[in-house]
Short mmCIF file of C-alpha atoms and ligand atoms in Angstrom, two decimals:
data_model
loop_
_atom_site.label_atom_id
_atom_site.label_comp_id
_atom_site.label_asym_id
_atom_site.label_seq_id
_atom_site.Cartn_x
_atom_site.Cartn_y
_atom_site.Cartn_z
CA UNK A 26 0.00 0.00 0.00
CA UNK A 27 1.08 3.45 -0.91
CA UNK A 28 0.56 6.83 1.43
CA UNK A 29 -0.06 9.62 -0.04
CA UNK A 30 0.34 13.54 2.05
CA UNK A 31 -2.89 15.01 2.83
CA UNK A 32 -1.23 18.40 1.31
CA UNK A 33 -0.85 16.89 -1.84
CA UNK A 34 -2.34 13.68 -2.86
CA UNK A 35 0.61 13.21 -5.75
CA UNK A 36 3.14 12.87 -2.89
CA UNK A 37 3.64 9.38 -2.15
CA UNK A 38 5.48 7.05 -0.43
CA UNK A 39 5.84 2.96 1.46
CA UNK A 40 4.94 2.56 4.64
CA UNK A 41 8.66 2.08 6.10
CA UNK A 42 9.18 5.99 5.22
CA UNK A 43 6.08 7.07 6.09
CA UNK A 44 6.89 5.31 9.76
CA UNK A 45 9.96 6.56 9.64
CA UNK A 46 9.79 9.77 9.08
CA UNK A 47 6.86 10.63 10.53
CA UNK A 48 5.60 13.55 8.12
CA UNK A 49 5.65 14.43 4.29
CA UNK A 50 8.34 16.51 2.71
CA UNK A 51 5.63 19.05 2.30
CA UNK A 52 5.27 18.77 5.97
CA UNK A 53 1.24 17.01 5.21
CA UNK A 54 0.51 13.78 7.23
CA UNK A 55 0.51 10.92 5.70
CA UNK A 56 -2.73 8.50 4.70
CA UNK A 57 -3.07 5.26 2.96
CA UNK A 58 -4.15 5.42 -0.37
CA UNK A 59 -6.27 3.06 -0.47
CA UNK A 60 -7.74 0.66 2.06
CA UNK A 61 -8.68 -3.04 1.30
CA UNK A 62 -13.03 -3.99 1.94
CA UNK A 63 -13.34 -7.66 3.00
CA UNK A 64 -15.67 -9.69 2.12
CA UNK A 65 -18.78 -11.41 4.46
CA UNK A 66 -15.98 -14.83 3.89
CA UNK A 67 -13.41 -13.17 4.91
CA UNK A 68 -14.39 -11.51 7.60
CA UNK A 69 -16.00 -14.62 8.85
CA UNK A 70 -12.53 -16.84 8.89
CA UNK A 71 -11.05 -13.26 10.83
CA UNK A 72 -14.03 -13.27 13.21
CA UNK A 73 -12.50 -16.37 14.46
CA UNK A 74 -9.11 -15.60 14.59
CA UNK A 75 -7.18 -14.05 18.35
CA UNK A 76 -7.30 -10.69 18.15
CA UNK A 77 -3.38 -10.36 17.36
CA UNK A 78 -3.40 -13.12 14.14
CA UNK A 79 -6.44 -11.10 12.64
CA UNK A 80 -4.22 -8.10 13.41
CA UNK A 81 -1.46 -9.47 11.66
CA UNK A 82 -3.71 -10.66 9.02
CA UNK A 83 -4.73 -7.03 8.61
CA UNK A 84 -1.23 -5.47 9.02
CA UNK A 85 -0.54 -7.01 5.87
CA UNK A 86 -2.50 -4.74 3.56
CA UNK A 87 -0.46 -1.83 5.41
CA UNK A 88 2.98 -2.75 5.66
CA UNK A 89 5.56 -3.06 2.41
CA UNK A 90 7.89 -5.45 1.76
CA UNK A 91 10.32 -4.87 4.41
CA UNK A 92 7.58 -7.25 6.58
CA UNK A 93 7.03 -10.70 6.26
CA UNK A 94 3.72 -12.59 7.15
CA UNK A 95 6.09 -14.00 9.46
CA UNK A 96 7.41 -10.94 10.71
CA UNK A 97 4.24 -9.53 10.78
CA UNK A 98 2.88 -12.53 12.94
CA UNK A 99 5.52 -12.22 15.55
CA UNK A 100 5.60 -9.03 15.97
CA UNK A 101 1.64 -8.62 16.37
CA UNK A 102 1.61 -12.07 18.88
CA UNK A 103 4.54 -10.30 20.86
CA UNK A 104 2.39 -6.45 21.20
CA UNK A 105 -0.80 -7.90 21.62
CA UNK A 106 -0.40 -10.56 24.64
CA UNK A 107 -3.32 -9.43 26.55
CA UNK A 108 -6.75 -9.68 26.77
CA UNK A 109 -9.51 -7.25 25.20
CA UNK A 110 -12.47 -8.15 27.06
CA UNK A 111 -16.22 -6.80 26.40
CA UNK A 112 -17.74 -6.62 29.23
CA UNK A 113 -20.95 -5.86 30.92
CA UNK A 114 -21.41 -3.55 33.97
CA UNK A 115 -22.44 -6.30 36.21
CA UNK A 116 -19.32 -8.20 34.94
CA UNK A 117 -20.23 -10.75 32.06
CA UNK A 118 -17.72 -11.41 29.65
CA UNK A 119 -18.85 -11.23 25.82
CA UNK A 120 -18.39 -14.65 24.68
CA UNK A 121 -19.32 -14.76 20.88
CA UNK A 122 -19.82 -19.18 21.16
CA UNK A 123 -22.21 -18.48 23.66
CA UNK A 124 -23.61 -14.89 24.11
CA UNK A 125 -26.09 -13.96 26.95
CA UNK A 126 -28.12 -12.05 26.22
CA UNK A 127 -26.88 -7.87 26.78
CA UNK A 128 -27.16 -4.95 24.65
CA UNK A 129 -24.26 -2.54 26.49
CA UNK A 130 -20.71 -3.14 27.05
CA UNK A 131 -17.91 -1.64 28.12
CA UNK A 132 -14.70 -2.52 25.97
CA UNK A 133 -11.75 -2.45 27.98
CA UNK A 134 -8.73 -1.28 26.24
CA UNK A 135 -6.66 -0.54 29.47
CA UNK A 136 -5.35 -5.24 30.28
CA UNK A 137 -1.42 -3.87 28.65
CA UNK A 138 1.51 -2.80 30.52
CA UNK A 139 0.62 0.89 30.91
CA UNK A 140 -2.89 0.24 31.56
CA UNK A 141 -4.41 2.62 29.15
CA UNK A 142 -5.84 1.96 25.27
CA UNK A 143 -2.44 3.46 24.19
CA UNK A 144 -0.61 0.29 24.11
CA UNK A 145 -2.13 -1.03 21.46
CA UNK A 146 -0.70 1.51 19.03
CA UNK A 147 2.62 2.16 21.09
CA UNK A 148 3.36 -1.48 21.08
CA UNK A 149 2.81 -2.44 17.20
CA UNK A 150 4.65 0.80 16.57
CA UNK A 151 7.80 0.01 18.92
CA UNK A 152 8.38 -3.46 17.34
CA UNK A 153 7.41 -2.29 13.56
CA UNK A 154 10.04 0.71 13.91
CA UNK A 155 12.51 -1.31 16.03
CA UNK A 156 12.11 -4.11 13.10
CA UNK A 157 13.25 -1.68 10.49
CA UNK A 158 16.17 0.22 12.21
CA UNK A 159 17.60 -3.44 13.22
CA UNK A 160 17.78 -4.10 9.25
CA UNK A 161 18.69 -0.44 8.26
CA UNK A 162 21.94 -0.10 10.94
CA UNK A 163 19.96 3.22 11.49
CA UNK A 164 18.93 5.67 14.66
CA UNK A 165 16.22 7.58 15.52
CA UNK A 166 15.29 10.01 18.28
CA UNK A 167 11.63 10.23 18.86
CA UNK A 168 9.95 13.04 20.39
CA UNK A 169 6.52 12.11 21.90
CA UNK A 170 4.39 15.17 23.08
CA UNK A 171 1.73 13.61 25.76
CA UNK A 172 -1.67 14.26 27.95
CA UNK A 173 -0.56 11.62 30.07
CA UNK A 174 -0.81 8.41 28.64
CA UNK A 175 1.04 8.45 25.28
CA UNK A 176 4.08 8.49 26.79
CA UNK A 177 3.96 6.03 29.58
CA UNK A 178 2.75 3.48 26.56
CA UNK A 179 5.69 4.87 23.99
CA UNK A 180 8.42 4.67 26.50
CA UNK A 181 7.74 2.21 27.69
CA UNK A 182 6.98 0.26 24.38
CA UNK A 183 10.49 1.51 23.45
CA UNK A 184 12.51 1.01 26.30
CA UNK A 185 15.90 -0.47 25.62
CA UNK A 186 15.24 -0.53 22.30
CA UNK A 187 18.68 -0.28 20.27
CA UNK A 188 19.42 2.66 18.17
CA UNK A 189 16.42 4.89 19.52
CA UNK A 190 16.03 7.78 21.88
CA UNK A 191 12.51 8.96 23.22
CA UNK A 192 12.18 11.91 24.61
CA UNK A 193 8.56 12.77 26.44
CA UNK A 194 7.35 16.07 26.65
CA UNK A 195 4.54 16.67 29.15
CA UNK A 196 2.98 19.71 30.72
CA UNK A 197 3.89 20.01 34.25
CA UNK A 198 0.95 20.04 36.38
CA UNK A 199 -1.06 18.54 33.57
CA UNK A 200 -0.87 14.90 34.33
CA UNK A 201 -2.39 12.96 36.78
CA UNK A 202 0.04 12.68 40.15
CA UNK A 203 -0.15 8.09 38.68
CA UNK A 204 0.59 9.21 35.32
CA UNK A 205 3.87 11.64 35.94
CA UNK A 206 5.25 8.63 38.04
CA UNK A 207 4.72 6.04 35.38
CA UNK A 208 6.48 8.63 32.86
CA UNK A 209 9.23 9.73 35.35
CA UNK A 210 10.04 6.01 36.70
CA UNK A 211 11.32 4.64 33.81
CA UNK A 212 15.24 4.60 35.11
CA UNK A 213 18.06 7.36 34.53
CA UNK A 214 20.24 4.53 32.91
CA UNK A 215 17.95 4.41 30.14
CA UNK A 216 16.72 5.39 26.73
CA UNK A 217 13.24 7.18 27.70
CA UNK A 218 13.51 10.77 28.87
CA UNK A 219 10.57 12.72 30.53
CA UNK A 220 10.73 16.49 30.30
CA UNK A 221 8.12 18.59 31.83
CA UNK A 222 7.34 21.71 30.03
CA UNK A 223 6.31 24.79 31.64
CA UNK A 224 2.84 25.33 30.06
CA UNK A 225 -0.07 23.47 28.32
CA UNK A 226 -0.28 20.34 26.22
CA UNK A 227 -1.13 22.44 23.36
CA UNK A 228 2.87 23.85 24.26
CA UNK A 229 4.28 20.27 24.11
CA UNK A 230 2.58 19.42 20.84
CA UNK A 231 3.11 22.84 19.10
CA UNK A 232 7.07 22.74 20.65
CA UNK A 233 6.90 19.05 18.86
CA UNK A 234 5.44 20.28 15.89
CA UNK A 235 7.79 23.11 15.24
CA UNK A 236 11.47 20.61 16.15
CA UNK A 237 9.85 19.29 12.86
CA UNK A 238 9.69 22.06 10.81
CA UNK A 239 13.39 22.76 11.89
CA UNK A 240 15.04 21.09 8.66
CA UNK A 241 18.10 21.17 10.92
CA UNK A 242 17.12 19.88 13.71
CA UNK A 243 15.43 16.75 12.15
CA UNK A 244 18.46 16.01 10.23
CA UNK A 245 21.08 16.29 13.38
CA UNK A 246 18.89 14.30 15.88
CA UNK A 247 17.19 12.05 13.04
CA UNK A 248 13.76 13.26 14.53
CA UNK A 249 11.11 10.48 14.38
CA UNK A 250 7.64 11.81 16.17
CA UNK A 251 5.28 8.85 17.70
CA UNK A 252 2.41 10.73 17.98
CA UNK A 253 -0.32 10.32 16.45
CA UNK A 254 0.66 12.52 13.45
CA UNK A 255 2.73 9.52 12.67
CA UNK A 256 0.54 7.46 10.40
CA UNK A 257 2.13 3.78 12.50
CA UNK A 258 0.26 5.19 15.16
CA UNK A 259 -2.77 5.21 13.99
CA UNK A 260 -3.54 2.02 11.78
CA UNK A 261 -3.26 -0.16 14.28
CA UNK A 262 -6.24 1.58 16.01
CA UNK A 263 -8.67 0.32 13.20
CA UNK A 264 -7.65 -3.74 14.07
CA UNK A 265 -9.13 -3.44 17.11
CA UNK A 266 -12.24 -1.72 15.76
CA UNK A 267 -12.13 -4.61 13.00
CA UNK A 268 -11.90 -7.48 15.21
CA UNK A 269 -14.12 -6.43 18.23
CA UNK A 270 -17.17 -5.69 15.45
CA UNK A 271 -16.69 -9.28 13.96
CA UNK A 272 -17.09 -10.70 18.15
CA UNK A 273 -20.44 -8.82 18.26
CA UNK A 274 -21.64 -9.05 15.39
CA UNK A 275 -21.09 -13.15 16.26
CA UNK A 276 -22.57 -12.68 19.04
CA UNK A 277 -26.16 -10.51 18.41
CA UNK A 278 -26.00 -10.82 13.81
CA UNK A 279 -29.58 -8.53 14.04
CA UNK A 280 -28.30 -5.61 15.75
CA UNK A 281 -26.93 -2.71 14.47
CA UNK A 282 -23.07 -1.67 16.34
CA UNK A 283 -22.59 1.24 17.53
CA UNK A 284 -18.87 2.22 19.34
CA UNK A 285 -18.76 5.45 21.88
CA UNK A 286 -15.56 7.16 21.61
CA UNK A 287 -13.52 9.63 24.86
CA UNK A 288 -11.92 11.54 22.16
CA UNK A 289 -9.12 14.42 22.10
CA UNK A 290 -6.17 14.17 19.26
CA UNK A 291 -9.10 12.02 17.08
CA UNK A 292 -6.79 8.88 16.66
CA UNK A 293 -9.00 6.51 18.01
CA UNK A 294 -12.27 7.64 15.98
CA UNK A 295 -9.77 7.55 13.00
CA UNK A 296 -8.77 3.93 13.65
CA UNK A 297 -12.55 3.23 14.05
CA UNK A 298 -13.29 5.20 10.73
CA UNK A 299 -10.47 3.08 8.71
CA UNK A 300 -12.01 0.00 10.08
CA UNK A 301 -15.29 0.77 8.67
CA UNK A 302 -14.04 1.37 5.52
CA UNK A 303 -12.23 -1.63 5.07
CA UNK A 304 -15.79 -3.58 5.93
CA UNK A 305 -16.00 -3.99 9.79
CA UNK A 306 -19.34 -4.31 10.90
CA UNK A 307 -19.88 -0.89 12.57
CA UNK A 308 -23.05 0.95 11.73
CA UNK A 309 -22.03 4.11 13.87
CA UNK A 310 -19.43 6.13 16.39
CA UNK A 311 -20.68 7.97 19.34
CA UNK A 312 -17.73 10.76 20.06
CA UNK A 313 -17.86 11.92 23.70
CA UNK A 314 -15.69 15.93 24.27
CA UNK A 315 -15.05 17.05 27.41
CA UNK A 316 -14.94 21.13 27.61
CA UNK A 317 -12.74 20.99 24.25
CA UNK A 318 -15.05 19.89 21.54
CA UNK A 319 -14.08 21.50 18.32
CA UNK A 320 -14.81 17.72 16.75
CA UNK A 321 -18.24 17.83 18.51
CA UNK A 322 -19.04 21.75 17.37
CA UNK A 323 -17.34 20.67 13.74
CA UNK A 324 -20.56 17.36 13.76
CA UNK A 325 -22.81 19.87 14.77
CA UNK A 326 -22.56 23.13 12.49
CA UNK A 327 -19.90 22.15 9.85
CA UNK A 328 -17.47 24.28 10.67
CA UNK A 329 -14.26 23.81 12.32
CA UNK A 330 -12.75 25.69 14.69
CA UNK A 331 -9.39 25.20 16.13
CA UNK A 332 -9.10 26.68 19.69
CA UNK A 333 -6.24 26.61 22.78
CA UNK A 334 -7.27 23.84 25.28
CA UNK A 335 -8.61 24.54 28.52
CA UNK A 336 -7.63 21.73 31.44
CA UNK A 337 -10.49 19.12 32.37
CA UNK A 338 -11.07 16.50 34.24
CA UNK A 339 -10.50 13.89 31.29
CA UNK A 340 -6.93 15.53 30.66
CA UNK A 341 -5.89 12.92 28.09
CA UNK A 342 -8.54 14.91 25.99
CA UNK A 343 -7.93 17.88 26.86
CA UNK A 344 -6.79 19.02 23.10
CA UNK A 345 -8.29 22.30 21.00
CA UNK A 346 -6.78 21.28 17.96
CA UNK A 347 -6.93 17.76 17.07
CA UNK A 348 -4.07 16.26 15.55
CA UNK A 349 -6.53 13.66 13.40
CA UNK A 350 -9.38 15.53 12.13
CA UNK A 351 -7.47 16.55 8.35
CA UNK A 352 -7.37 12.51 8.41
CA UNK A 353 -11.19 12.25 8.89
CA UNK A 354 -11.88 14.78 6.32
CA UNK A 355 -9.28 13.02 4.31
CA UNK A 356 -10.99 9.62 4.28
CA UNK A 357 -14.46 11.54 3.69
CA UNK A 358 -13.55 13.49 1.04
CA UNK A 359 -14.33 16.44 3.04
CA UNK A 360 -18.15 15.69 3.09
CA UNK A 361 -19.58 16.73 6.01
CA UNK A 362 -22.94 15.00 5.57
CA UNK A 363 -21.44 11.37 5.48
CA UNK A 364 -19.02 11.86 8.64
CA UNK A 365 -22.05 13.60 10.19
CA UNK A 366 -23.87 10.59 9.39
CA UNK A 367 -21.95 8.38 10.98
CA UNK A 368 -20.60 9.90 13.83
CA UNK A 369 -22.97 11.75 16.49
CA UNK A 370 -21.17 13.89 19.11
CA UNK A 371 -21.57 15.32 22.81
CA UNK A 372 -19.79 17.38 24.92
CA UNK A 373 -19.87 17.67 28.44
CA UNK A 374 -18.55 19.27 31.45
CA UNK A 375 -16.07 17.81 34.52
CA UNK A 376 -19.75 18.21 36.98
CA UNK A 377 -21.60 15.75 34.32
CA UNK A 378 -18.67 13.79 34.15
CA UNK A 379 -18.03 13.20 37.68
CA UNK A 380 -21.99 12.72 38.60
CA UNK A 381 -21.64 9.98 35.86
CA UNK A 382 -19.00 8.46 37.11
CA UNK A 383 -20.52 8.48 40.18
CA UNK A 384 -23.74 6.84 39.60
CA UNK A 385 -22.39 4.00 37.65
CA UNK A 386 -20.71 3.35 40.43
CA UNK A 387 -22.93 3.55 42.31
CA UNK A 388 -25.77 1.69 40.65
CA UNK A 389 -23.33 -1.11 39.49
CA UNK A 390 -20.03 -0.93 41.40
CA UNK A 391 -18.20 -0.65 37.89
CA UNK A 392 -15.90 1.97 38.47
CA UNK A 393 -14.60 3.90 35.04
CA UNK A 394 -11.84 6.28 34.44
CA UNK A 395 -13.20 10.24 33.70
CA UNK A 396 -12.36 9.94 29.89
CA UNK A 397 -14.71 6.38 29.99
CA UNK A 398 -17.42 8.37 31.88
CA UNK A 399 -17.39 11.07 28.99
CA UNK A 400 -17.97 8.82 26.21
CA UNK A 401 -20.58 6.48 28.40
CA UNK A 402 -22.42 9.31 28.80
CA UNK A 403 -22.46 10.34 25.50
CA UNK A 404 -23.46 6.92 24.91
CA UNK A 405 -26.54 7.03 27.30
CA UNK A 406 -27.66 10.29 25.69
CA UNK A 407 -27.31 8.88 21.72
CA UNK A 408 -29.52 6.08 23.02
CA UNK A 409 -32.24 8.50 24.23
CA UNK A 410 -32.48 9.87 20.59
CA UNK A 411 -32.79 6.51 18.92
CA UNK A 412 -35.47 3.85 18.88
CA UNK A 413 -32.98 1.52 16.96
CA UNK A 414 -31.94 -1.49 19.02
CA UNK A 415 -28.38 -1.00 18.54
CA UNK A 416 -25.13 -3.15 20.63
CA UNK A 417 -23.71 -0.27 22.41
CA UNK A 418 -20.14 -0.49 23.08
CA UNK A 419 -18.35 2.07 25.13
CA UNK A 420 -14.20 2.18 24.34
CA UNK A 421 -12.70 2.55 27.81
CA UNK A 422 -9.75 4.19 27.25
CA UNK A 423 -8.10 3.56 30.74
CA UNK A 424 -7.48 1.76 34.02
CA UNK A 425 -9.67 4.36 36.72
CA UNK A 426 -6.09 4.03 39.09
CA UNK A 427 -4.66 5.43 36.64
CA UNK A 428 -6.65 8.79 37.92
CA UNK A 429 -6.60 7.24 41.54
CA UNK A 430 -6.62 11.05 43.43
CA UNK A 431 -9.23 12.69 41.21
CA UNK A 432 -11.52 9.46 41.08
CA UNK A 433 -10.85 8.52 44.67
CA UNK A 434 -12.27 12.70 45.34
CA UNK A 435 -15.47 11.90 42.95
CA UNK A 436 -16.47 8.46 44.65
CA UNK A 437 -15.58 9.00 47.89
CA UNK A 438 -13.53 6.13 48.30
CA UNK A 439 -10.76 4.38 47.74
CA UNK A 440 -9.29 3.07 44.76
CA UNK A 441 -6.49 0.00 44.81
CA UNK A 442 -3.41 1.13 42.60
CA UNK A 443 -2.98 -2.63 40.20
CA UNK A 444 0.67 -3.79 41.05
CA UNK A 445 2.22 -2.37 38.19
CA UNK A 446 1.12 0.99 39.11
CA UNK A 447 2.25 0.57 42.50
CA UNK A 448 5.96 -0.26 41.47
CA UNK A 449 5.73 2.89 39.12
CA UNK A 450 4.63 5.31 42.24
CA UNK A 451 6.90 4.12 44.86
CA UNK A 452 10.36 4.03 41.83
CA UNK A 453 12.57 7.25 41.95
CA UNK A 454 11.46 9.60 39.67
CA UNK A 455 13.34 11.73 36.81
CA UNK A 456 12.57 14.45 35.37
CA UNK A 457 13.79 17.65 33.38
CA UNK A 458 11.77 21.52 33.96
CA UNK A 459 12.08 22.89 31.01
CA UNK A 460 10.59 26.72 29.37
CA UNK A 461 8.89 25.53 25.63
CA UNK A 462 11.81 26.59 23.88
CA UNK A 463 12.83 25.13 20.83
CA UNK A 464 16.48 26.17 21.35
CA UNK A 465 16.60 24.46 25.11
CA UNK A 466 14.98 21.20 23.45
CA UNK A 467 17.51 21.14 20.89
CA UNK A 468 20.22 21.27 23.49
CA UNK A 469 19.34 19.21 25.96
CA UNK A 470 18.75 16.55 22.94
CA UNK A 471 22.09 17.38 21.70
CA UNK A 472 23.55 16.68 25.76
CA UNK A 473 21.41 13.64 26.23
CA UNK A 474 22.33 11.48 22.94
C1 PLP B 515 -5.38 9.53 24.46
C2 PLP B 515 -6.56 9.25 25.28
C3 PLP B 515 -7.86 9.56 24.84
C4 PLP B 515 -8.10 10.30 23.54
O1 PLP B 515 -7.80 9.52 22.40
P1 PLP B 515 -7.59 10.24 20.97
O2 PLP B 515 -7.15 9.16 20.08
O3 PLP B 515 -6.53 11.27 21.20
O4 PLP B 515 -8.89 10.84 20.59
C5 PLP B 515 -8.93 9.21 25.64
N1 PLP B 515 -8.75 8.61 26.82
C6 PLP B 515 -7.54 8.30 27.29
C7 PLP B 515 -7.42 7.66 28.62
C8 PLP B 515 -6.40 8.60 26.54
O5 PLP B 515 -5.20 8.29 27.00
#
């Protein structure tokens, strides 16, 4: 498969470059040129498949011939070595041999080593960049700007990884108290560096955005971003869209599917969008904004407005101008009728959030992280408008520990921290204060390689 830049649709290039270097000459992101549409037999022998040898199947539309189907199988059996239940709120497993019967679930991304829906891309990025260097005798520094959770997942689905650097720029004071340990813990010794910046995550992505730009810069460091501007990020969202659809649709063949997404930067909707495309049986997305919804406003009236962030409750979506949306428009043509008819949004503030949280709880004793509660909710409020009998699946994007002092404040109670977490919080922690200045990134790069 070919990518082509979003800038200019005559620009093209293999997937190894477009990994590699992140963005287009012309500084456009990148998107496949084409996407493959299964057919019902097809997508019946991946239905059955584990998740990771469907994703391996599907990784080889995507991936050019630096991969083998061996490589490919490996390397998706290694990332994807943990469960992706569906599950209902009073705790029954989806089991597509022998369904109960259940209309709601609650998809839970957050069973991988950093406990949030982030692994999944980090980890099939890691292994297919680590993959190519190993062949190539090359280097890369990778700059990851993050909310919170992209870089726990990218460090640490790069740590010790020969010939690459990450660096991980996060705002300080914008991260949950959990999420700067996990980013700061990772060992002095090592390979991952967390820097906090002095202002917003709009700061760390712009600051990100503009290293970029600098010809120079890219060229010294060999600059490699692993956000989700990088287009390795952001197929391997759609397998999990792909495979989940074919368990449910297994599972309850009448109904209609319908996904709700927590969304910020966009990646995950994109993922969900691709997988449609390619044939996945999803009939619609539910996109849930906390108080930065240009995605939501763009659903509603058309037009899109960019706008600075302002910090919520759901921080890892706590973005005004979303990396992903030229992607959507990309894959739609620009049409805003067809993504308007199939993705519904709502916005909502931290008080709806937090009373959400806290009556789930409350009712059920399922406990969900704020991002989960946003896109629930949404989901609760789509099904208000609708008398079609749809599966409702809500994508929870991460572990609620991972958000242990602001969840612990909503439900008045404690929450456990997993083990992992634990080790993370109680590890020394390392970190560099930094103004966002392009000139002090480029040096303390240039000191830390
Ligand atoms: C990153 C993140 C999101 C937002 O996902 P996007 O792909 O940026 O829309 C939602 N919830 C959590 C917990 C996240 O880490």
């Amino acid at each position: 498969m070919k990518y082509h830049s979003i800038n200019d649709p005559e620009t093209k290039t293999g997937f190894s470059q477009a990994l590699l270097s992140s963005l287009a000459p012309d500084g456009g992101l990148y998107m496949p040129d084409s996407l493959p549409r299964f057919g019902d037999d097809e997508l019946a022998r991946l239905g059955v498949m584990p998740f990771h040898a469907c994703a391996a199947h599907l990784s080889r539309f995507f991936v050019d011939s630096h991969f083998s189907d061996n490589d490919l199988r490996d390397l998706c059996a290694d990332a994807y070595n943990f469960p992706l239940p569906l599950r209902t709120l009073d705790g029954q497993i989806l089991d597509p041999a022998v369904p109960e019967p259940g209309d709601a679930y609650i998809m839970e991304m957050w069973h991988g080593p950093t406990l949030a829906f982030k692994d999944f891309a980090a980890r099939f990025m890691g292994r297919t960049v680590s993959h190519l260097l190993a062949k190539s005798g090359e280097t890369r520094t990778i700059l990851v700007a993050t909310s919170g959770d992209t870089g726990g997942a990218i460090g640490h689905a790069f740590l010790n990884l020969p010939g690459v650097r990450v660096f991980i720029l996060y705002p300080e004071g914008g991260v949950s108290s959990v999420q700067e340990h996990q980013l700061t813990s990772m060992g002095k010794k090592y390979n991952v560096k967390a820097i906090a910046i002095e202002g917003t995550f709009d700061d760390c992505q712009a600051l990100v955005k503009h290293a970029f730009a600098d010809k120079d810069m890219c060229a010294k460091h060999q600059l490699m971003s692993a956000n989700s501007i990088n287009i390795g990020r952001v197929i391997p969202q759609s397998f999990y869209y792909f495979w989940t659809s074919l368990q449910i649709k297994a599972a309850f063949p009448g109904r209609p599917i319908v996904y709700g997404i927590p969304s910020g930067n966009l990646g995950n909707l994109t993922g969900g969008l691709i997988a449609r495309k390619m044939g996945a049986p999803i009939d619609k997305f539910v996109v849930g904004n906390n108080a930065n919804h240009p995605f939501v406003d763009y659903l509603d009236t058309g037009v899109y407005t960019p706008r600075n962030s302002v910090p919520t409750l759901s921080n890892a979506m706590d973005i005004g101008r979303p990396n992903n949306f030229p992607r959507i428009l990309d894959l739609f043509g620009g049409d805003h009728d067809q993504i308007k008819n199939i993705c519904t949004g709502f916005h909502y503030t931290d008080e709806q959030t937090e009373r959400h949280l806290r009556k789930v709880y409350s009712r059920s004793g399922y406990l969900m992280c704020p991002h989960t509660a946003v896109a629930h909710l949404a989901m609760e409020d789509f099904a208000s408008t609708t008398d079609k009998a749809y599966t409702k699946i809500t994508v929870s994007t991460a572990h609620p520990a991972k958000f242990k002092h602001e969840v612990e404040q909503i439900i008045r109670d404690s929450v456990p921290l997993p083990a992992s977490l634990a080790r993370s919080v109680k590890a020394k922690s390392h970190k560099h204060l930094m103004a966002p200045s392009l000139t002090d990134l480029d040096a303390y790069i240039a000191e830390n390689i």
